[in-house]
Coordinates of N, CA, C and O and ligand atoms in Angstrom, one line a residue:
M1 N 86.7 108.9 138.2 CA 87.5 108.3 137.1 C 86.8 107.1 136.5 O 86.2 106.3 137.2
S2 N 86.8 107.1 135.2 CA 86.1 106.0 134.5 C 87.2 105.0 134.0 O 88.3 105.4 133.8
K3 N 86.7 103.7 133.8 CA 87.6 102.7 133.2 C 87.2 102.6 131.8 O 86.1 102.2 131.5
I4 N 88.2 102.8 130.9 CA 87.9 102.8 129.5 C 88.8 101.7 128.8 O 90.0 101.7 129.0
L5 N 88.1 100.9 127.9 CA 88.8 99.9 127.1 C 88.9 100.4 125.7 O 87.9 100.9 125.2
M6 N 90.1 100.3 125.1 CA 90.2 100.6 123.7 C 90.7 99.4 123.0 O 91.7 98.8 123.4
V7 N 90.1 99.0 121.9 CA 90.7 97.9 121.0 C 90.8 98.5 119.6 O 89.9 99.1 119.1
F8 N 92.0 98.3 119.1 CA 92.3 98.9 117.7 C 92.8 97.8 116.8 O 93.5 96.8 117.3
G9 N 92.6 97.9 115.5 CA 93.2 97.1 114.5 C 93.9 98.0 113.5 O 93.3 98.9 113.0
S10 N 95.2 97.7 113.2 CA 95.9 98.6 112.4 C 97.0 97.8 111.6 O 97.7 97.0 112.1
E11 N 97.0 98.2 110.3 CA 97.9 97.5 109.4 C 99.2 98.2 109.3 O 100.3 97.5 109.4
T12 N 99.2 99.5 109.1 CA 100.5 100.2 108.9 C 100.8 101.2 110.1 O 101.7 101.9 110.0
G13 N 100.0 101.1 111.1 CA 100.3 101.9 112.3 C 99.4 103.2 112.4 O 99.5 103.8 113.5
N14 N 98.6 103.5 111.4 CA 97.9 104.8 111.5 C 96.8 104.7 112.6 O 96.7 105.6 113.4
T15 N 96.0 103.7 112.6 CA 95.0 103.6 113.6 C 95.6 103.4 115.0 O 95.1 103.9 116.0
E16 N 96.7 102.7 115.1 CA 97.4 102.5 116.3 C 97.8 103.9 116.9 O 97.7 104.2 118.1
N17 N 98.4 104.7 116.0 CA 98.8 106.0 116.5 C 97.6 106.8 117.0 O 97.7 107.5 118.0
L18 N 96.6 106.8 116.2 CA 95.4 107.5 116.5 C 94.8 107.0 117.9 O 94.5 107.8 118.8
A19 N 94.9 105.7 118.1 CA 94.4 105.1 119.4 C 95.2 105.7 120.5 O 94.7 106.1 121.6
H20 N 96.5 105.8 120.3 CA 97.4 106.4 121.4 C 97.1 107.9 121.7 O 97.3 108.3 122.8
L21 N 96.8 108.6 120.6 CA 96.5 110.0 120.8 C 95.2 110.2 121.6 O 95.1 111.0 122.5
I22 N 94.2 109.3 121.3 CA 93.0 109.3 122.1 C 93.3 108.9 123.5 O 92.8 109.5 124.5
E23 N 94.0 107.8 123.6 CA 94.4 107.3 125.0 C 95.0 108.4 125.9 O 94.6 108.6 127.0
K24 N 95.9 109.2 125.3 CA 96.7 110.2 126.0 C 95.7 111.2 126.6 O 95.8 111.6 127.7
R25 N 94.8 111.6 125.7 CA 93.8 112.7 126.2 C 92.9 112.1 127.3 O 92.6 112.9 128.2
L26 N 92.5 110.9 127.1 CA 91.6 110.3 128.1 C 92.4 110.2 129.5 O 91.8 110.5 130.5
A27 N 93.6 109.8 129.4 CA 94.4 109.6 130.6 C 94.7 111.0 131.2 O 94.7 111.1 132.4
D28 N 95.0 112.0 130.4 CA 95.2 113.3 130.9 C 94.0 113.9 131.6 O 94.1 114.7 132.5
A29 N 92.8 113.4 131.2 CA 91.6 113.8 131.8 C 91.3 113.0 133.1 O 90.3 113.2 133.7
G30 N 92.2 112.1 133.4 CA 92.1 111.4 134.7 C 91.5 110.1 134.7 O 91.1 109.5 135.7
H31 N 91.3 109.5 133.5 CA 90.7 108.2 133.3 C 91.7 107.1 133.2 O 92.8 107.3 132.7
S32 N 91.2 105.9 133.5 CA 92.1 104.7 133.4 C 91.8 104.1 132.0 O 90.6 103.8 131.7
V33 N 92.8 104.0 131.2 CA 92.6 103.5 129.8 C 93.4 102.2 129.6 O 94.6 102.2 129.9
T34 N 92.8 101.2 129.1 CA 93.5 100.0 128.7 C 93.4 99.9 127.2 O 92.3 99.9 126.6
V35 N 94.6 99.8 126.6 CA 94.6 99.7 125.1 C 95.0 98.3 124.7 O 96.0 97.8 125.1
E36 N 94.2 97.7 123.8 CA 94.5 96.3 123.3 C 94.6 96.4 121.8 O 93.7 96.9 121.1
N37 N 95.6 95.7 121.3 CA 95.7 95.5 119.8 C 94.8 94.3 119.5 O 95.0 93.2 120.1
A38 N 94.0 94.5 118.5 CA 93.1 93.4 118.1 C 93.9 92.1 117.7 O 93.3 91.0 117.7
A39 N 95.1 92.3 117.3 CA 95.9 91.1 116.9 C 96.1 90.1 118.0 O 96.3 88.9 117.8
S40 N 96.0 90.6 119.3 CA 96.3 89.7 120.4 C 95.1 89.7 121.4 O 95.1 89.0 122.4
A41 N 94.1 90.6 121.2 CA 93.0 90.7 122.1 C 92.1 89.4 122.0 O 91.9 88.9 120.9
K42 N 91.5 89.0 123.1 CA 90.6 87.9 123.2 C 89.2 88.5 123.5 O 89.1 89.2 124.5
A43 N 88.2 88.2 122.7 CA 86.9 88.9 122.9 C 86.1 88.5 124.1 O 85.4 89.3 124.7
E44 N 86.3 87.3 124.6 CA 85.5 86.7 125.7 C 85.5 87.6 126.9 O 86.5 87.9 127.5
N45 N 84.3 88.2 127.2 CA 84.1 89.0 128.3 C 85.0 90.2 128.4 O 85.2 90.7 129.5
L46 N 85.6 90.6 127.3 CA 86.6 91.7 127.3 C 86.1 93.0 127.9 O 86.8 93.7 128.6
A47 N 84.8 93.3 127.7 CA 84.2 94.6 128.1 C 83.9 94.6 129.6 O 83.6 95.7 130.1
E48 N 84.0 93.4 130.2 CA 83.5 93.4 131.7 C 84.4 94.3 132.5 O 85.6 94.3 132.4
G49 N 83.7 95.1 133.4 CA 84.4 95.9 134.3 C 84.7 97.3 133.7 O 85.2 98.2 134.5
Y50 N 84.5 97.5 132.5 CA 84.8 98.8 131.9 C 83.5 99.7 131.8 O 82.4 99.2 131.5
D51 N 83.7 101.0 131.9 CA 82.5 101.9 131.8 C 82.3 102.3 130.3 O 81.1 102.7 130.0
A52 N 83.3 102.2 129.5 CA 83.1 102.5 128.1 C 84.1 101.7 127.3 O 85.2 101.3 127.7
V53 N 83.7 101.4 126.0 CA 84.6 100.7 125.1 C 84.7 101.5 123.8 O 83.7 101.8 123.2
L54 N 86.0 101.8 123.4 CA 86.2 102.5 122.2 C 86.9 101.5 121.2 O 87.8 100.8 121.5
L55 N 86.3 101.4 120.0 CA 86.7 100.4 119.0 C 87.2 101.1 117.8 O 86.4 101.9 117.2
G56 N 88.4 100.8 117.3 CA 88.9 101.5 116.1 C 89.6 100.6 115.2 O 90.3 99.7 115.5
A57 N 89.4 100.9 113.9 CA 90.1 100.1 112.8 C 90.2 100.9 111.5 O 89.4 101.8 111.3
S58 N 91.1 100.4 110.7 CA 91.1 100.9 109.3 C 90.3 100.0 108.5 O 89.8 98.9 109.0
C59 N 90.1 100.3 107.2 CA 89.5 99.3 106.3 C 90.2 99.3 105.0 O 91.0 100.2 104.6
W60 N 90.1 98.2 104.3 CA 91.0 97.9 103.2 C 90.3 97.4 101.9 O 90.9 96.8 101.0
G61 N 89.0 97.6 101.8 CA 88.3 97.2 100.6 C 88.4 98.3 99.5 O 88.8 99.4 99.8
D62 N 88.1 97.9 98.3 CA 88.1 98.9 97.2 C 86.7 99.4 97.0 O 86.5 100.6 97.1
D63 N 85.8 98.5 96.7 CA 84.4 99.0 96.5 C 83.5 98.3 97.5 O 82.3 98.3 97.3
S64 N 84.1 97.9 98.6 CA 83.3 97.4 99.7 C 84.1 97.7 101.0 O 85.3 98.0 100.9
I65 N 83.4 97.5 102.2 CA 84.1 97.8 103.4 C 84.7 96.5 103.9 O 84.0 95.5 104.2
E66 N 86.1 96.4 103.9 CA 86.7 95.2 104.5 C 87.5 95.7 105.7 O 88.5 96.5 105.6
L67 N 87.1 95.2 106.9 CA 87.8 95.6 108.1 C 89.3 95.2 108.1 O 89.6 94.1 107.5
Q68 N 90.2 95.9 108.7 CA 91.6 95.5 108.8 C 91.6 94.1 109.4 O 90.8 93.7 110.3
A69 N 92.5 93.2 108.9 CA 92.4 91.8 109.1 C 92.4 91.4 110.6 O 91.5 90.6 111.0
D70 N 93.2 92.0 111.4 CA 93.2 91.6 112.9 C 91.9 92.0 113.5 O 91.3 91.2 114.3
F71 N 91.5 93.2 113.2 CA 90.2 93.6 113.8 C 89.0 92.8 113.3 O 88.1 92.5 114.0
D72 N 89.1 92.4 112.0 CA 88.0 91.6 111.4 C 87.9 90.3 112.2 O 86.8 89.9 112.6
T73 N 89.0 89.6 112.5 CA 89.0 88.4 113.2 C 88.5 88.6 114.6 O 87.7 87.8 115.1
F74 N 89.0 89.6 115.3 CA 88.6 89.9 116.6 C 87.1 90.2 116.7 O 86.4 89.7 117.5
F75 N 86.7 91.1 115.8 CA 85.3 91.6 115.8 C 84.3 90.6 115.4 O 83.1 90.7 115.7
A76 N 84.7 89.5 114.7 CA 83.8 88.4 114.4 C 83.3 87.8 115.7 O 82.3 87.1 115.7
Q77 N 84.0 88.0 116.8 CA 83.6 87.4 118.1 C 83.0 88.5 119.0 O 82.9 88.4 120.2
A78 N 82.6 89.6 118.4 CA 82.0 90.8 119.2 C 80.9 90.4 120.1 O 80.8 90.9 121.2
D79 N 80.1 89.4 119.7 CA 79.0 89.0 120.6 C 79.5 88.4 121.9 O 78.7 88.2 122.8
K80 N 80.8 88.0 122.0 CA 81.3 87.4 123.2 C 81.9 88.5 124.2 O 82.3 88.2 125.3
M81 N 81.9 89.7 123.7 CA 82.6 90.8 124.5 C 81.8 91.2 125.7 O 82.4 91.8 126.6
G82 N 80.5 91.1 125.6 CA 79.7 91.6 126.7 C 79.4 93.1 126.5 O 79.5 93.9 127.3
L83 N 79.0 93.4 125.2 CA 78.7 94.8 124.9 C 77.3 95.3 125.2 O 77.0 96.5 125.2
S84 N 76.4 94.4 125.6 CA 75.1 94.8 125.8 C 75.0 95.8 127.0 O 75.6 95.5 128.1
G85 N 74.4 96.9 126.8 CA 74.3 97.9 127.8 C 75.5 98.8 128.0 O 75.5 99.7 128.8
K86 N 76.6 98.5 127.2 CA 77.9 99.2 127.4 C 77.8 100.5 126.5 O 77.2 100.6 125.5
K87 N 78.6 101.5 127.0 CA 78.8 102.7 126.3 C 79.9 102.5 125.3 O 81.0 102.1 125.7
V88 N 79.6 102.7 124.0 CA 80.6 102.4 122.9 C 80.8 103.6 122.0 O 79.8 104.3 121.7
A89 N 82.0 103.8 121.6 CA 82.3 104.8 120.5 C 83.3 104.2 119.5 O 84.2 103.4 119.9
A90 N 83.2 104.5 118.3 CA 84.1 104.0 117.2 C 85.0 105.1 116.8 O 84.8 106.3 116.9
F91 N 86.2 104.7 116.2 CA 87.1 105.6 115.6 C 87.8 104.8 114.5 O 87.8 103.6 114.5
A92 N 88.3 105.6 113.5 CA 88.9 104.9 112.4 C 89.9 105.9 111.7 O 89.7 107.1 111.7
S93 N 90.9 105.2 111.1 CA 91.8 106.0 110.2 C 91.4 105.5 108.8 O 91.1 104.3 108.5
G94 N 91.5 106.4 107.8 CA 91.2 106.0 106.5 C 91.8 107.0 105.5 O 92.7 107.8 105.8
D95 N 91.3 106.9 104.3 CA 91.8 107.7 103.1 C 90.6 108.1 102.4 O 89.8 107.3 101.9
Q96 N 90.4 109.4 102.2 CA 89.2 110.0 101.6 C 89.1 109.7 100.2 O 88.0 109.9 99.6
S97 N 90.1 109.1 99.5 CA 90.0 108.8 98.1 C 89.2 107.5 97.9 O 88.8 107.2 96.8
Y98 N 88.9 106.8 99.0 CA 88.1 105.6 98.9 C 86.6 105.9 99.1 O 86.3 106.8 99.8
Q99 N 85.8 105.0 98.4 CA 84.4 105.2 98.5 C 83.8 105.3 99.9 O 83.0 106.1 100.2
Y100 N 84.3 104.3 100.7 CA 83.8 104.2 102.1 C 84.8 104.7 103.1 O 85.6 104.0 103.6
F101 N 84.9 106.1 103.2 CA 85.9 106.7 104.0 C 85.7 106.2 105.5 O 84.6 106.5 106.0
C102 N 86.7 105.6 106.0 CA 86.6 105.2 107.4 C 85.4 104.3 107.7 O 84.7 104.5 108.7
G103 N 85.1 103.4 106.7 CA 83.9 102.6 106.8 C 83.8 101.7 108.0 O 82.7 101.3 108.4
A104 N 85.0 101.5 108.7 CA 85.0 100.7 109.9 C 84.0 101.3 111.0 O 83.4 100.6 111.8
V105 N 83.9 102.6 111.0 CA 83.0 103.3 111.9 C 81.6 102.8 111.8 O 80.9 102.4 112.8
D106 N 81.2 102.7 110.5 CA 79.8 102.3 110.3 C 79.6 100.8 110.7 O 78.6 100.4 111.3
V107 N 80.6 100.0 110.4 CA 80.5 98.5 110.7 C 80.4 98.3 112.2 O 79.6 97.6 112.8
V108 N 81.3 99.0 112.9 CA 81.4 98.9 114.4 C 80.1 99.4 115.0 O 79.6 98.7 115.9
E109 N 79.7 100.6 114.6 CA 78.5 101.1 115.2 C 77.2 100.2 115.0 O 76.5 100.0 115.9
E110 N 77.1 99.7 113.8 CA 76.0 98.9 113.5 C 76.0 97.6 114.3 O 74.9 97.2 114.9
K111 N 77.1 97.0 114.4 CA 77.2 95.7 115.2 C 77.0 96.0 116.7 O 76.3 95.2 117.3
A112 N 77.7 97.0 117.2 CA 77.5 97.3 118.6 C 76.1 97.6 119.0 O 75.6 97.1 120.0
K113 N 75.4 98.3 118.1 CA 74.0 98.6 118.4 C 73.2 97.3 118.4 O 72.3 97.1 119.3
E114 N 73.5 96.5 117.4 CA 72.8 95.2 117.3 C 73.0 94.4 118.6 O 72.1 93.6 119.0
L115 N 74.2 94.5 119.2 CA 74.5 93.8 120.4 C 74.0 94.5 121.7 O 74.3 94.0 122.8
G116 N 73.3 95.6 121.5 CA 72.7 96.2 122.7 C 73.5 97.3 123.3 O 73.2 97.8 124.4
A117 N 74.6 97.7 122.6 CA 75.4 98.8 123.2 C 74.7 100.1 122.9 O 73.9 100.3 122.0
E118 N 75.2 101.1 123.7 CA 74.7 102.5 123.5 C 75.9 103.2 122.8 O 77.0 103.3 123.3
I119 N 75.6 103.8 121.6 CA 76.7 104.6 120.9 C 76.7 106.0 121.5 O 75.7 106.7 121.4
I120 N 77.8 106.3 122.2 CA 77.7 107.6 123.0 C 78.1 108.8 122.2 O 77.9 109.9 122.6
T121 N 78.8 108.6 121.0 CA 79.0 109.8 120.2 C 79.3 109.3 118.8 O 79.6 108.1 118.5
E122 N 79.2 110.2 117.8 CA 79.5 109.9 116.4 C 80.9 109.5 116.3 O 81.8 110.0 117.0
G123 N 81.1 108.5 115.5 CA 82.5 107.9 115.3 C 83.5 108.9 114.8 O 83.1 109.8 114.0
L124 N 84.7 108.8 115.2 CA 85.8 109.7 114.7 C 86.4 109.1 113.4 O 86.8 108.0 113.4
R125 N 86.4 109.9 112.3 CA 87.0 109.5 111.1 C 88.2 110.4 110.8 O 88.0 111.6 110.6
I126 N 89.4 109.8 110.7 CA 90.6 110.6 110.6 C 91.4 110.1 109.4 O 91.6 108.9 109.1
E127 N 91.8 111.1 108.6 CA 92.7 110.8 107.5 C 94.1 110.5 108.0 O 94.7 111.4 108.8
G128 N 94.7 109.4 107.7 CA 96.1 109.1 108.1 C 96.2 108.8 109.6 O 95.3 108.1 110.2
D129 N 97.3 109.2 110.2 CA 97.6 108.7 111.6 C 97.2 109.7 112.7 O 97.5 109.4 113.9
G130 N 96.5 110.7 112.4 CA 96.0 111.6 113.4 C 96.9 112.8 113.7 O 96.5 113.7 114.5
A131 N 98.1 112.8 113.1 CA 98.9 114.0 113.3 C 98.3 115.2 112.8 O 97.7 115.2 111.7
G132 N 98.2 116.3 113.5 CA 97.6 117.6 113.1 C 96.1 117.6 113.2 O 95.5 118.5 112.7
E133 N 95.6 116.6 113.8 CA 94.1 116.5 113.9 C 93.7 116.7 115.4 O 92.7 116.1 115.9
D134 N 94.4 117.6 116.1 CA 94.2 117.8 117.5 C 92.8 118.2 117.8 O 92.2 117.8 118.8
V135 N 92.2 119.1 116.9 CA 90.9 119.6 117.2 C 89.8 118.5 117.1 O 89.0 118.3 118.0
A136 N 89.9 117.8 116.0 CA 88.9 116.7 115.8 C 89.0 115.6 116.9 O 88.0 115.2 117.4
I137 N 90.3 115.3 117.3 CA 90.5 114.3 118.3 C 90.0 114.8 119.6 O 89.3 114.1 120.4
G138 N 90.3 116.1 119.9 CA 89.9 116.7 121.2 C 88.4 116.7 121.3 O 87.8 116.5 122.3
N139 N 87.7 117.1 120.2 CA 86.2 117.1 120.2 C 85.6 115.8 120.4 O 84.7 115.6 121.1
Y140 N 86.3 114.8 119.8 CA 85.8 113.4 120.0 C 85.9 113.0 121.4 O 85.0 112.4 122.0
V141 N 87.1 113.2 122.0 CA 87.3 112.8 123.4 C 86.4 113.5 124.3 O 85.8 112.9 125.2
S142 N 86.1 114.8 124.0 CA 85.2 115.6 124.9 C 83.8 114.9 124.8 O 83.1 114.8 125.8
A143 N 83.4 114.5 123.6 CA 82.1 113.9 123.4 C 82.0 112.6 124.1 O 81.0 112.2 124.7
V144 N 83.1 111.8 124.0 CA 83.1 110.5 124.7 C 83.0 110.8 126.2 O 82.2 110.1 126.9
L145 N 83.7 111.7 126.7 CA 83.7 112.0 128.2 C 82.3 112.5 128.6 O 81.8 112.1 129.7
A146 N 81.7 113.3 127.7 CA 80.3 113.8 128.0 C 79.3 112.6 128.1 O 78.3 112.7 128.8
G147 N 79.6 111.5 127.4 CA 78.7 110.4 127.3 C 78.9 109.4 128.4 O 78.1 108.4 128.5
L148 N 79.9 109.6 129.2 CA 80.2 108.6 130.3 C 79.2 108.7 131.4 O 78.7 109.8 131.7
Ligands
FMN201 C1 93.7 98.4 98.9 C2 93.4 99.5 99.9 C3 92.1 99.7 100.2 C4 91.7 100.7 101.1 N1 90.3 100.9 101.4 C5 90.0 101.9 102.2 C6 88.6 102.2 102.4 O1 87.7 101.5 101.9 N2 88.3 103.3 103.2 C7 89.2 104.1 103.7 O2 88.9 105.1 104.4 N3 90.6 103.8 103.5 C8 91.0 102.8 102.8 N4 92.3 102.5 102.6 C9 93.3 103.3 103.3 C10 93.7 102.8 104.6 O3 92.6 102.3 105.4 C11 94.4 103.9 105.3 O4 95.7 104.1 104.7 C12 94.5 103.8 106.8 O5 95.1 105.0 107.3 C13 95.4 102.6 107.2 O6 95.4 102.6 108.6 P1 96.2 101.5 109.4 O7 97.6 101.7 109.2 O8 95.8 101.7 110.9 O9 95.8 100.1 108.9 C14 92.7 101.5 101.7 C15 94.0 101.3 101.4 C16 94.4 100.3 100.5 C17 95.8 100.1 100.1

C-alpha cells in the first residue's frame, strides 16, 4: 500500500470532482489517499511521509495560463512542500476552446521538476468534471500506480 497525497484547486467544482474520481480508483486499488483542497492546504512539509503527490487545478486565463486562485496561492509556496525526490503527477480540468487547454498541467510539471521531483506520468487533461472519462482516468491511475 502506498500513501498518496492529492491537492486540488477548483473554482466551480470540476477539478474537485475529478480529484475524487481519481481518489476512488486509487483507494479501490488499496492505497491510502489524502485529499486536500488548496483553499485550506498549508504547503509547509506537506509532502512529507507520502510516496507520491498528485497536484490538480483548473486555469482561468484567456491568452495566458492563470492557475485557479486557491491553487495559485498554495502553489506559490511549492518550494516549501518538500517535493525534492518525490514522485509527482499532475491533473487538470479545462475547456478545449481555450488556447492553453489544461495549462495547469504544464505549470505544475515544470515547477515540480525544477524542485527536484520525478514526474511519474504524463499529466491528465480532462474536459469538464470527469464524468464519462472513465477510460482516460483509469489509464492515468494505472500509469500513476506503475510509477510508484
Ligand atoms: C475566463 C475563463 C478563462 C478560462 N481559461 C481556461 C484556460 O486557459 N484553459 C482551459 O483549459 N480552461 C479554461 N477555462 C475553463 C475552466 O478552466 C474550466 O471550466 C474548468 O473545468 C473549471 O474547473 P474548476 O471548476 O475546477 O475550476 C476558462 C474559463 C473561463 C471562464
